[in-house]
PDB file of C-alpha atoms in Angstrom:
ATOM      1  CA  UNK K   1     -14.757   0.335  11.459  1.00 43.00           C
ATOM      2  CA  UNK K   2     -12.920   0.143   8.035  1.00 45.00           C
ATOM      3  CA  UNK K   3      -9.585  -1.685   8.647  1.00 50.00           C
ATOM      4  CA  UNK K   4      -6.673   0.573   8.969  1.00 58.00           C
ATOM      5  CA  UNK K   5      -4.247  -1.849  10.856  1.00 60.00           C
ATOM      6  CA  UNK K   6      -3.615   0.300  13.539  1.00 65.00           C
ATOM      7  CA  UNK K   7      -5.964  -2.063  14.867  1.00 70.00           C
ATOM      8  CA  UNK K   8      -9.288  -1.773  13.476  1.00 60.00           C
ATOM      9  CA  UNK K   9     -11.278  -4.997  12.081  1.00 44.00           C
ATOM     10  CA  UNK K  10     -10.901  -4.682   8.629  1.00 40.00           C
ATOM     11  CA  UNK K  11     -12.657  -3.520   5.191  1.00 39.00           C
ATOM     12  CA  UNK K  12     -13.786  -4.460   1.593  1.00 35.00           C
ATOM     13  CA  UNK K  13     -10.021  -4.041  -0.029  1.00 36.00           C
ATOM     14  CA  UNK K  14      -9.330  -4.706  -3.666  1.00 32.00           C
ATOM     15  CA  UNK K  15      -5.720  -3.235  -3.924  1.00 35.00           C
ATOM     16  CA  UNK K  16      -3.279  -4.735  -6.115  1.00 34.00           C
ATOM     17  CA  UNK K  17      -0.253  -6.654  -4.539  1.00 39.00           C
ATOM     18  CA  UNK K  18       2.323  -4.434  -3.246  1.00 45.00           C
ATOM     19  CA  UNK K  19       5.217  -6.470  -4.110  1.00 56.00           C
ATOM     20  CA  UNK K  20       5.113  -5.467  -8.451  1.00 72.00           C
ATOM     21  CA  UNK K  21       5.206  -1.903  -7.392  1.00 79.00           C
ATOM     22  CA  UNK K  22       7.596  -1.572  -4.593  1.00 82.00           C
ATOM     23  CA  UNK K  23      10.264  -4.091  -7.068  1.00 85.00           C
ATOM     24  CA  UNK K  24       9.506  -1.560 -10.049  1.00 88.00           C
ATOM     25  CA  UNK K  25      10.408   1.329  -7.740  1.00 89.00           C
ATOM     26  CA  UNK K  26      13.354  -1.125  -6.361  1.00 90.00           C
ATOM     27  CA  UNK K  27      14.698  -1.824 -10.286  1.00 92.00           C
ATOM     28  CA  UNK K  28      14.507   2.047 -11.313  1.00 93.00           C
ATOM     29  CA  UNK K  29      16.747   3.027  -8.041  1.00 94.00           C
ATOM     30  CA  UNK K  30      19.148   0.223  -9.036  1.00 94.00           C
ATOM     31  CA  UNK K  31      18.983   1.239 -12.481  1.00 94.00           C
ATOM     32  CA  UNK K  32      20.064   4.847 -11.842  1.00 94.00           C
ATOM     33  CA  UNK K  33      22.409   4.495  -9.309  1.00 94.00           C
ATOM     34  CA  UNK K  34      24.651   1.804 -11.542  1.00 94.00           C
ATOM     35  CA  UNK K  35      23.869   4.222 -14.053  1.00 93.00           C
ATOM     36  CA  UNK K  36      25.827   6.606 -12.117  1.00 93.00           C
ATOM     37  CA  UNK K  37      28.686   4.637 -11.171  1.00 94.00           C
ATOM     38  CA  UNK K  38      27.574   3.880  -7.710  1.00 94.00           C
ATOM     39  CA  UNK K  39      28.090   0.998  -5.450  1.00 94.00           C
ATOM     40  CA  UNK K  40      25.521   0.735  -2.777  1.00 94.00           C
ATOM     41  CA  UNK K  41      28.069   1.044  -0.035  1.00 93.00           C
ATOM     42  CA  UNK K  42      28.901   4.611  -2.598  1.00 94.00           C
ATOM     43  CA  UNK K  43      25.206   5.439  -2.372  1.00 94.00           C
ATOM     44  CA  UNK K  44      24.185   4.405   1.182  1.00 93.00           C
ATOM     45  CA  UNK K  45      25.543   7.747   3.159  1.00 94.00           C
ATOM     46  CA  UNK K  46      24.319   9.903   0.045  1.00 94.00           C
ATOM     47  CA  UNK K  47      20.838   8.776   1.509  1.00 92.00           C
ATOM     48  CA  UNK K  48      21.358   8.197   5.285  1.00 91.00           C
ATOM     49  CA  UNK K  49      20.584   4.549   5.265  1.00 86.00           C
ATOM     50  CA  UNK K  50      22.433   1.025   5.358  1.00 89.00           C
ATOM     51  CA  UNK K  51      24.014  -0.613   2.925  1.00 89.00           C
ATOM     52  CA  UNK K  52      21.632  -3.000   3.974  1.00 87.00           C
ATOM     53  CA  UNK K  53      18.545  -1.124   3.723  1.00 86.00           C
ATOM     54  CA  UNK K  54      19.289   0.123  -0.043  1.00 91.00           C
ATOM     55  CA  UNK K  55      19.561  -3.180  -0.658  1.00 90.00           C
ATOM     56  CA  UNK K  56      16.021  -4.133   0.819  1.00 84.00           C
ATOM     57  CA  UNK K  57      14.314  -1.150  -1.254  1.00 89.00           C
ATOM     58  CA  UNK K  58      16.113  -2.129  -4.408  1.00 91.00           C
ATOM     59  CA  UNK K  59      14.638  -5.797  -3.893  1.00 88.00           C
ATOM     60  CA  UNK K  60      11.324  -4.549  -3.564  1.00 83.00           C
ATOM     61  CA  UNK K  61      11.718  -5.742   0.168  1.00 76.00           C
ATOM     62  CA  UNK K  62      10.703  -2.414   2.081  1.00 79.00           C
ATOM     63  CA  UNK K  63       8.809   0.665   1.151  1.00 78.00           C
ATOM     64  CA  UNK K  64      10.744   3.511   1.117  1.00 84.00           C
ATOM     65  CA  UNK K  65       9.570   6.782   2.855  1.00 81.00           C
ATOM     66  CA  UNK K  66       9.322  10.625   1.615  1.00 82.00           C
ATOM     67  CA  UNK K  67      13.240  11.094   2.928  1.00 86.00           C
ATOM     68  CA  UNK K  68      14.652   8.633   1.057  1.00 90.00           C
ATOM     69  CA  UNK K  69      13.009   9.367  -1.941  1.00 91.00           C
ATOM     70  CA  UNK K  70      14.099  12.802  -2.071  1.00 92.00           C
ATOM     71  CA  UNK K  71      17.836  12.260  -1.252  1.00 93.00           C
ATOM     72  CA  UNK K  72      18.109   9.617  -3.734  1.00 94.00           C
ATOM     73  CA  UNK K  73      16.329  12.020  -6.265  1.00 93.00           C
ATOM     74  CA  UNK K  74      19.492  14.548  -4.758  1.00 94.00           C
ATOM     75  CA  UNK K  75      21.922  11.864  -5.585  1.00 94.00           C
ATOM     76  CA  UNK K  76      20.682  10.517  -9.153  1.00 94.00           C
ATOM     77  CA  UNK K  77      20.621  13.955 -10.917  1.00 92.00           C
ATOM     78  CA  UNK K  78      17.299  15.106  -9.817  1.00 91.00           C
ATOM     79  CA  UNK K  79      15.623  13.545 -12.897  1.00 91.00           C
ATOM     80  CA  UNK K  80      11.804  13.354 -11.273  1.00 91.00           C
ATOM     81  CA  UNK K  81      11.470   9.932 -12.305  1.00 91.00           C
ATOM     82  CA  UNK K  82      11.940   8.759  -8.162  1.00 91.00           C
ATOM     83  CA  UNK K  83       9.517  11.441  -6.808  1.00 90.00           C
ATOM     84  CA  UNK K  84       6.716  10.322  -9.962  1.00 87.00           C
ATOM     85  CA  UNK K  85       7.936   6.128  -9.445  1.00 86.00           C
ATOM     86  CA  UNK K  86       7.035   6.901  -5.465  1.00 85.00           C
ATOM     87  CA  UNK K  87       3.629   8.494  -6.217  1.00 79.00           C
ATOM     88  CA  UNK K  88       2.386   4.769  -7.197  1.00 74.00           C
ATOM     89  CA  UNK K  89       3.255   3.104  -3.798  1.00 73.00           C
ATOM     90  CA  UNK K  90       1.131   3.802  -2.006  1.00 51.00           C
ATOM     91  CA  UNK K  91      -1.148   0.674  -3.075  1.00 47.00           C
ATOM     92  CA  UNK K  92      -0.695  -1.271   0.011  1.00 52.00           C
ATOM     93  CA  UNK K  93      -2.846  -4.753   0.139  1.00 53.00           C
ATOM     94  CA  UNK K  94      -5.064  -4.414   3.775  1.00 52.00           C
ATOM     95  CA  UNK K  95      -4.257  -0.829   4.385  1.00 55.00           C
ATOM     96  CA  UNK K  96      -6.840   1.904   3.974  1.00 56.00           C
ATOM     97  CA  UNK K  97      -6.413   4.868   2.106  1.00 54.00           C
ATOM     98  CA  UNK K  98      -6.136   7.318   4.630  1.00 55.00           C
ATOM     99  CA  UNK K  99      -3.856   5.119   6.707  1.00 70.00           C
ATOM    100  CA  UNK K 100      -1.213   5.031   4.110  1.00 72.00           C
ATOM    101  CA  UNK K 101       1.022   7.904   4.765  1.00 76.00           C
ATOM    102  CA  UNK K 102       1.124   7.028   8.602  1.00 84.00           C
ATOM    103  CA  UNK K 103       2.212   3.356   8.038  1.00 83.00           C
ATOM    104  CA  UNK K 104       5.060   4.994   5.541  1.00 83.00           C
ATOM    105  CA  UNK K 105       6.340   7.269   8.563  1.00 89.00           C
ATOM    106  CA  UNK K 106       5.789   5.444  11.312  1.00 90.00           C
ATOM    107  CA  UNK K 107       8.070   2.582   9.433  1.00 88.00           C
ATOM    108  CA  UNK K 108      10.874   4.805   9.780  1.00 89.00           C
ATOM    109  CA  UNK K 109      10.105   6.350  12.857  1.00 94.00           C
ATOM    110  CA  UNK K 110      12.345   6.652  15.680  1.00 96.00           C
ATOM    111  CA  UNK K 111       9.577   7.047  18.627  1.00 97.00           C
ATOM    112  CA  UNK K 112       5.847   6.075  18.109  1.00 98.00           C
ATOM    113  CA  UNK K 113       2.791   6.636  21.170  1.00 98.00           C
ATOM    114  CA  UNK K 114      -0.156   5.101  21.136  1.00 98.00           C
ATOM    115  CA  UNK K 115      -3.450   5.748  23.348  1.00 98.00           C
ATOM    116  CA  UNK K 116      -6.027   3.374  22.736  1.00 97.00           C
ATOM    117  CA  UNK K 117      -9.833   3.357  24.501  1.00 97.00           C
ATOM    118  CA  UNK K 118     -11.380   0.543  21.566  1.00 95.00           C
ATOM    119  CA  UNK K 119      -9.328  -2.354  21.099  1.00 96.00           C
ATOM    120  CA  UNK K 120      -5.995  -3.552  21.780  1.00 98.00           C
ATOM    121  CA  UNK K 121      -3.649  -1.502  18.588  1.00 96.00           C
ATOM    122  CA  UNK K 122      -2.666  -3.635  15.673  1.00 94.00           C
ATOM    123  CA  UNK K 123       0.965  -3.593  16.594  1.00 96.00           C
ATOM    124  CA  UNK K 124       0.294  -5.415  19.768  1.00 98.00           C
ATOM    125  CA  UNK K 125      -2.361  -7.939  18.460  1.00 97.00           C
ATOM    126  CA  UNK K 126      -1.737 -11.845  18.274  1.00 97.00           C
ATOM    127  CA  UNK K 127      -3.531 -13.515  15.086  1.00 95.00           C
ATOM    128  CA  UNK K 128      -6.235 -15.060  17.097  1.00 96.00           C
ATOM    129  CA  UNK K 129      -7.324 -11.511  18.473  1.00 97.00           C
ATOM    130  CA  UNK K 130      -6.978  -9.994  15.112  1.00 96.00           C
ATOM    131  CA  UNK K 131      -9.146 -13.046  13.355  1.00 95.00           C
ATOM    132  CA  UNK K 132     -11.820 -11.834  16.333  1.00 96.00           C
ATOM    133  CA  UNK K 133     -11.643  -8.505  14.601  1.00 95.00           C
ATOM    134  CA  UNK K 134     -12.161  -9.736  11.248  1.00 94.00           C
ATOM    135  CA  UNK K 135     -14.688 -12.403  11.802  1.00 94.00           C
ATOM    136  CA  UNK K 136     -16.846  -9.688  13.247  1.00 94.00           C
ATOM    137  CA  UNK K 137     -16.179  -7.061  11.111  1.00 91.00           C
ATOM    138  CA  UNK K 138     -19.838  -5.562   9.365  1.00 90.00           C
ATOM    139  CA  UNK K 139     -20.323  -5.679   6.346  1.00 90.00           C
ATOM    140  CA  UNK K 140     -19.225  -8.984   6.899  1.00 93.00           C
ATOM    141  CA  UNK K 141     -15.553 -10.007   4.595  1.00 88.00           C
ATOM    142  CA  UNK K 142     -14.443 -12.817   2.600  1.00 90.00           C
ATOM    143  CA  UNK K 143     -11.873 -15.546   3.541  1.00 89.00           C
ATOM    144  CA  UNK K 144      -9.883 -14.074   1.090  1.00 86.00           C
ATOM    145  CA  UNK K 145     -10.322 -10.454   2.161  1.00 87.00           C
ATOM    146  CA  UNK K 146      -9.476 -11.628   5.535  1.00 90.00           C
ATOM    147  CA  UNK K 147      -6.403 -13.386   4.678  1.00 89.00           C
ATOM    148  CA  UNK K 148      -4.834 -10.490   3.266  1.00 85.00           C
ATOM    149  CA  UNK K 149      -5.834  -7.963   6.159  1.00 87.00           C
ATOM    150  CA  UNK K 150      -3.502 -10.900   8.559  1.00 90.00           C
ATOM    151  CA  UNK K 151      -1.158 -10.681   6.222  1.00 87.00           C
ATOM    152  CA  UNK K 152      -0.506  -7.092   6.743  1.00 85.00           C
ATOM    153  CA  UNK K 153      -1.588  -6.790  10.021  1.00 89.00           C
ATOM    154  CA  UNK K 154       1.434  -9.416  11.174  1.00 89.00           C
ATOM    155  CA  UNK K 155       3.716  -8.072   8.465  1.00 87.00           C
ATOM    156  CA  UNK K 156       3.554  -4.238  10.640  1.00 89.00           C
ATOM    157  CA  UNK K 157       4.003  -5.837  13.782  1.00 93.00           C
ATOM    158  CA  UNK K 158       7.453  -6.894  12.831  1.00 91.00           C
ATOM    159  CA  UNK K 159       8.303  -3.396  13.287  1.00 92.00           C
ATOM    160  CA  UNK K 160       8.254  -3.685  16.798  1.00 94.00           C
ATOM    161  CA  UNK K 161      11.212  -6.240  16.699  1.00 92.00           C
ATOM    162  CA  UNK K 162      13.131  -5.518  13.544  1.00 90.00           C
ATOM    163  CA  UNK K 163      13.309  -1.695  15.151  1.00 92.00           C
ATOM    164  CA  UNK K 164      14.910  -2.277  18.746  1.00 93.00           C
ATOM    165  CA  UNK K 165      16.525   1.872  18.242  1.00 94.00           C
ATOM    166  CA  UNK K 166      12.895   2.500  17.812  1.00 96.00           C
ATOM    167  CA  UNK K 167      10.776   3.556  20.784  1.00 97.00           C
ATOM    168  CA  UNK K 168       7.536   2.574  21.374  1.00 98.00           C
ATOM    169  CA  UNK K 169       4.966   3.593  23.910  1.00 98.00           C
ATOM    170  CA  UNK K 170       1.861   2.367  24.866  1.00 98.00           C
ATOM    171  CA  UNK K 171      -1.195   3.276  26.961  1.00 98.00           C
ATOM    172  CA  UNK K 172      -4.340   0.698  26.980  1.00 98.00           C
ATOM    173  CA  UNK K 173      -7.281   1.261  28.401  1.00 98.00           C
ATOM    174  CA  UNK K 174      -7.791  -1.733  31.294  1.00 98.00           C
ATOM    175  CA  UNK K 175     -11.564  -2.351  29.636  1.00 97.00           C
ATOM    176  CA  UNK K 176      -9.843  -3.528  26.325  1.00 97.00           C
ATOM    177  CA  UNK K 177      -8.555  -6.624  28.511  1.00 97.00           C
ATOM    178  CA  UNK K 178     -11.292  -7.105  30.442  1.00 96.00           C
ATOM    179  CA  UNK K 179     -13.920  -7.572  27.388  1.00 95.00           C
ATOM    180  CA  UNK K 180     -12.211 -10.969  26.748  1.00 95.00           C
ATOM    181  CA  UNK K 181     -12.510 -10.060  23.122  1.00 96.00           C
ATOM    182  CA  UNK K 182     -13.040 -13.571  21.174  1.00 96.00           C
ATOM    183  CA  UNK K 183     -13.607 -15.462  25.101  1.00 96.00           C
ATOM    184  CA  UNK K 184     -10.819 -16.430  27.451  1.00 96.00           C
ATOM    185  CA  UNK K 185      -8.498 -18.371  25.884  1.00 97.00           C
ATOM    186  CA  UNK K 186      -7.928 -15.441  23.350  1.00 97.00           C
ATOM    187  CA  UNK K 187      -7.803 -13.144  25.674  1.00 97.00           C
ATOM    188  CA  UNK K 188      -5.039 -15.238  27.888  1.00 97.00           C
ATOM    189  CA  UNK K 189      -2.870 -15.477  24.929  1.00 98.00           C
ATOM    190  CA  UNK K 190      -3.015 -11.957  24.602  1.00 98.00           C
ATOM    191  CA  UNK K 191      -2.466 -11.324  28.153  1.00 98.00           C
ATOM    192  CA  UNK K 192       1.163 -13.859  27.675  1.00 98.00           C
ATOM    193  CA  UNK K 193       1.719 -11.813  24.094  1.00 98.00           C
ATOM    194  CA  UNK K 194       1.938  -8.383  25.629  1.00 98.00           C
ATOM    195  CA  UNK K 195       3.951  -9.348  29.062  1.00 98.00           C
ATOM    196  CA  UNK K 196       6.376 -10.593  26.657  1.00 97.00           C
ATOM    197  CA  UNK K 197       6.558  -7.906  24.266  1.00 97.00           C
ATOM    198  CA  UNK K 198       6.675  -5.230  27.647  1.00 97.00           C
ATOM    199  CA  UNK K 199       9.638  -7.395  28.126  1.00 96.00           C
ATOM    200  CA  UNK K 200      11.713  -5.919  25.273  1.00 96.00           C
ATOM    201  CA  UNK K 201      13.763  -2.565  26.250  1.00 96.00           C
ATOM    202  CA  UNK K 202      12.401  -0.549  23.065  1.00 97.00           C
ATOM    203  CA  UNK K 203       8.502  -0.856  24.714  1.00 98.00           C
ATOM    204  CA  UNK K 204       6.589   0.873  27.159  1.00 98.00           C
ATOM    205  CA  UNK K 205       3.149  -0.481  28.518  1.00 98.00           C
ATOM    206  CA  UNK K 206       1.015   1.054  30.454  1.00 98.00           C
ATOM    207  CA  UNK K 207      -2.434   0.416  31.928  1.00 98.00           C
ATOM    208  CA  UNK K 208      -5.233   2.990  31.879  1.00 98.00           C
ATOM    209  CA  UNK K 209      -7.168   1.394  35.179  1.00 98.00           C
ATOM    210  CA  UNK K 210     -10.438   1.191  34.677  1.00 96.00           C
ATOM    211  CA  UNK K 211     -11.413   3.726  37.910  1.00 96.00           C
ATOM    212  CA  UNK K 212     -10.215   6.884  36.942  1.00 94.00           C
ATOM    213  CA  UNK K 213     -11.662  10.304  38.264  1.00 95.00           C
ATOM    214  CA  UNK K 214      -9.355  12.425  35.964  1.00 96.00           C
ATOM    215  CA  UNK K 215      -8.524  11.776  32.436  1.00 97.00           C
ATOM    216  CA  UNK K 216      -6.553  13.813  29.562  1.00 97.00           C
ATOM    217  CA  UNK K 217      -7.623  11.168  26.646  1.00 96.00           C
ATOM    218  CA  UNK K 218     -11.637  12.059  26.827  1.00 95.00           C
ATOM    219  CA  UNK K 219     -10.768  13.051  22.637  1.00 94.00           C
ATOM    220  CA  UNK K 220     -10.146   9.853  21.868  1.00 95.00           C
ATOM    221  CA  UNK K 221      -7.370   7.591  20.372  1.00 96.00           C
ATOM    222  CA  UNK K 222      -4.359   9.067  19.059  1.00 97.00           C
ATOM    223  CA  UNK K 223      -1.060   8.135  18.346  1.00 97.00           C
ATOM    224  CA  UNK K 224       2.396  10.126  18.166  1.00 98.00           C
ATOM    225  CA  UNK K 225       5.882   9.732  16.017  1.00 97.00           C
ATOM    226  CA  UNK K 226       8.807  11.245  15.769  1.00 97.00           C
ATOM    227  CA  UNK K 227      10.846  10.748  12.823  1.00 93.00           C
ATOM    228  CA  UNK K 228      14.442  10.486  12.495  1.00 90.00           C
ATOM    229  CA  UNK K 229      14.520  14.290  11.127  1.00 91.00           C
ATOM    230  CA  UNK K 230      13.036  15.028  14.968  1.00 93.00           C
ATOM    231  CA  UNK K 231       9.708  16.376  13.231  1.00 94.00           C
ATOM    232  CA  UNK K 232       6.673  14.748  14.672  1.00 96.00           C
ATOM    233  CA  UNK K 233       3.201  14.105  13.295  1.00 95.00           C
ATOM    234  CA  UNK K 234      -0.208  12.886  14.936  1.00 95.00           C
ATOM    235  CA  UNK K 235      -2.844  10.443  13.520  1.00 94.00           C
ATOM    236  CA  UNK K 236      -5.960  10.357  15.015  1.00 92.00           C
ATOM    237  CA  UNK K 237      -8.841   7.532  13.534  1.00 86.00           C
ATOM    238  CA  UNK K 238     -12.340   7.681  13.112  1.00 81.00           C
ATOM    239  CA  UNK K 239     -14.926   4.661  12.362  1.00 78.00           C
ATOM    240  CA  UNK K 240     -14.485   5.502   7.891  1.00 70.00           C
ATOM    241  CA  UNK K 241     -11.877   7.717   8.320  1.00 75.00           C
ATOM    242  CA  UNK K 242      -8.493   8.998   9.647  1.00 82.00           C
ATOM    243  CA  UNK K 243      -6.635  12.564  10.144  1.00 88.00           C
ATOM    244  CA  UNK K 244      -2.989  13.204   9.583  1.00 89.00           C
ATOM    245  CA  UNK K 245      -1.750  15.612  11.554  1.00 93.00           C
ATOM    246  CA  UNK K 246       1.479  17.661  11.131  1.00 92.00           C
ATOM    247  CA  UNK K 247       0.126  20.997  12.790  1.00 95.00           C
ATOM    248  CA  UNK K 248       2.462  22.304  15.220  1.00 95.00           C
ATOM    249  CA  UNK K 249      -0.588  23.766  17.860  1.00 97.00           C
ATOM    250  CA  UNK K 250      -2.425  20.961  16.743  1.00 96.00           C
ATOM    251  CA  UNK K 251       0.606  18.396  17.403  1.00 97.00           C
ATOM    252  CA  UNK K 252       1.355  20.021  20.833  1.00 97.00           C
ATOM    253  CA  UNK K 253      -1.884  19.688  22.351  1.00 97.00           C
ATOM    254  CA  UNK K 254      -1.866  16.439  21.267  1.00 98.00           C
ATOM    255  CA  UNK K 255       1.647  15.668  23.060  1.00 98.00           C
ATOM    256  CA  UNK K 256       0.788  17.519  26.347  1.00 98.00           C
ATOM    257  CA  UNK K 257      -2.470  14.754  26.150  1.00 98.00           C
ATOM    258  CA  UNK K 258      -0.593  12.008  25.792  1.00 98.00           C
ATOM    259  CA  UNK K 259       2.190  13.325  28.694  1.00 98.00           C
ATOM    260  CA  UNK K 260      -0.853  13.934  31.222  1.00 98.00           C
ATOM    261  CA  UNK K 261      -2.269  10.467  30.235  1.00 98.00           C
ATOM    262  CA  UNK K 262       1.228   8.659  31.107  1.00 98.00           C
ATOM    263  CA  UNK K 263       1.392  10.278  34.230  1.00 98.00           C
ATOM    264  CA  UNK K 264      -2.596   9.405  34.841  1.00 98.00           C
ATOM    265  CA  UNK K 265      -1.877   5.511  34.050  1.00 98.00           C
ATOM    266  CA  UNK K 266      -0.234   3.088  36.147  1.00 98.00           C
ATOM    267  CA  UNK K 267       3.118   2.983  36.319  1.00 98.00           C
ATOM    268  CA  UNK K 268       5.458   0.618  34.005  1.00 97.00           C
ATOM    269  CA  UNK K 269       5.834  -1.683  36.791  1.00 97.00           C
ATOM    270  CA  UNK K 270       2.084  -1.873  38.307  1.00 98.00           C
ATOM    271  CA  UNK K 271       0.686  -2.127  34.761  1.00 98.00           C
ATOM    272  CA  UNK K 272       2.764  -5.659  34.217  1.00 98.00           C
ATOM    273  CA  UNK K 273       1.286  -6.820  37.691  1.00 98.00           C
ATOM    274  CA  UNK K 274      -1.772  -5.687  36.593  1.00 98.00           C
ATOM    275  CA  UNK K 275      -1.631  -7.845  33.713  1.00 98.00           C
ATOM    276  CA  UNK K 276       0.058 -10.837  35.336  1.00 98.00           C
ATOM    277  CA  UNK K 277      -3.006 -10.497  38.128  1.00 97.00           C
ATOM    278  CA  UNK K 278      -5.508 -10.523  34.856  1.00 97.00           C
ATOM    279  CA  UNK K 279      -4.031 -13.165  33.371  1.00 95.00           C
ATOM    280  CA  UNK K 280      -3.788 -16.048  36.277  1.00 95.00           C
ATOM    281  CA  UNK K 281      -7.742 -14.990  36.997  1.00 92.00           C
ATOM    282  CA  UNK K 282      -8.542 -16.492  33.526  1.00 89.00           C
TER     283      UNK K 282
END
């Protein structure tokens, strides 16, 4: 499966560093924005974010998404030089091509869902899990290549954290657990690394149990976001591919899925016994 970091093992990657592009992009914001006689705390509102966040794109720090780039084109005299600067990135080190424009949403997102049947999803993996992933991906990678899909692999999962507005939801199939995926010592830090991220108010866990005579998720994974506009958008991955998904009938069959499957899972309470129960058996 070619490494998209939603939680997939990993692929051949060759893309530049992120950092020259998103500081570029950073430096030409700065650039106009002084050039228009604007503090940050001046330009913040004009672009619905933080003082605090204009300050993290500026530094190169955070990749801005399609909103921001488009009110700060609004606010700088609509010059085109933000909307072509943006265009170059997208050249994310340990993120596949197709997987691009979801990681730039779901970034900003203010509710993400996530059904997964295949693995545990790369927001909720610890590094030994992930390394599992890597080690076994085919064709086989490089210590190097590998290095760089952690790197961005841990660097998402700070979302879950550094976002506690953000909310998350998550439905895992009870066979992902019970694989012991890279034996049982992986798999019982795992175990302790989602109890204690179900333990945060911004997450939801659930457990798809493994006996189930009626299930809405047959299609596959799939994963759901909402972003701060309230306009939502679907991703759905294949083994060398994904599809981005922003058609309405599309988007609500996908949504009355995903309700049918939370209702079909265990609830928020059994699934953490579930997993306490899994983990003192290892």
């Amino acid at each position: 499966m070619a490494m998209t970091d939603t939680g997939g093992a990993g692929t051949h990657t060759t893309e530049p560093e992120a950092s020259d592009s998103l500081r570029t992009f950073g430096a030409v914001v700065q650039a106009l924005r002084e050039h228009a006689g604007l503090s940050r705390g001046d330009f913040a509102p004009l672009v619905g974010y933080s003082k605090h966040t204009v300050a993290s794109i500026e530094l190169g720090r955070r990749m801005p998404d399609d909103g921001f780039v488009e009110r700060a084109e609004a606010a700088l005299g609509n010059t085109g030089v933000l909307r072509r600067a943006a265009q170059h990135l997208s050249r994310r080190p340990g993120l596949a091509a197709w997987f691009r424009r979801w990681a730039r949403l779901e970034a900003v997102a203010s509710s993400l869902a996530t059904y997964e049947c295949r693995l545990v999803p790369g927001l909720l993996q610890t590094e030994a899990y992930a390394r599992t992933l890597f080690v076994n991906q085919l064709p086989p990678l490089g210590d190097d290549q590998i290095d760089t899909q952690m790197t961005a692999r841990l660097e998402r999962q700070r979302l879950l954290r550094e976002r506690p507005n953000t909310a998350y939801s998550f439905i895992l199939e009870e066979h992902l657990l019970l694989r012991r995926m890279g034996g049982p010592a992986v798999t019982r830090e795992l175990l302790d690394h989602l109890l204690d991220l179900a333990g945060l108010r911004n997450i939801e866990l659930q457990i798809m149990p493994l006996v189930r005579e009626s299930h809405a998720g047959l299609g596959g994974p799939v994963q759901l976001l909402e972003t701060r506009e309230n306009k939502w958008f679907g991703y759905c991955e294949g083994q060398e591919s994904g599809q981005f998904v922003s058609d309405a009938k599309v988007l609500s069959m996908l949504q009355m899925r995903y309700a049918r499957m939370r209702s079909q899972a265990l609830t928020l309470e059994d699934s953490l016994s579930l997993l306490r129960r899994m983990r003192g058996a290892l």
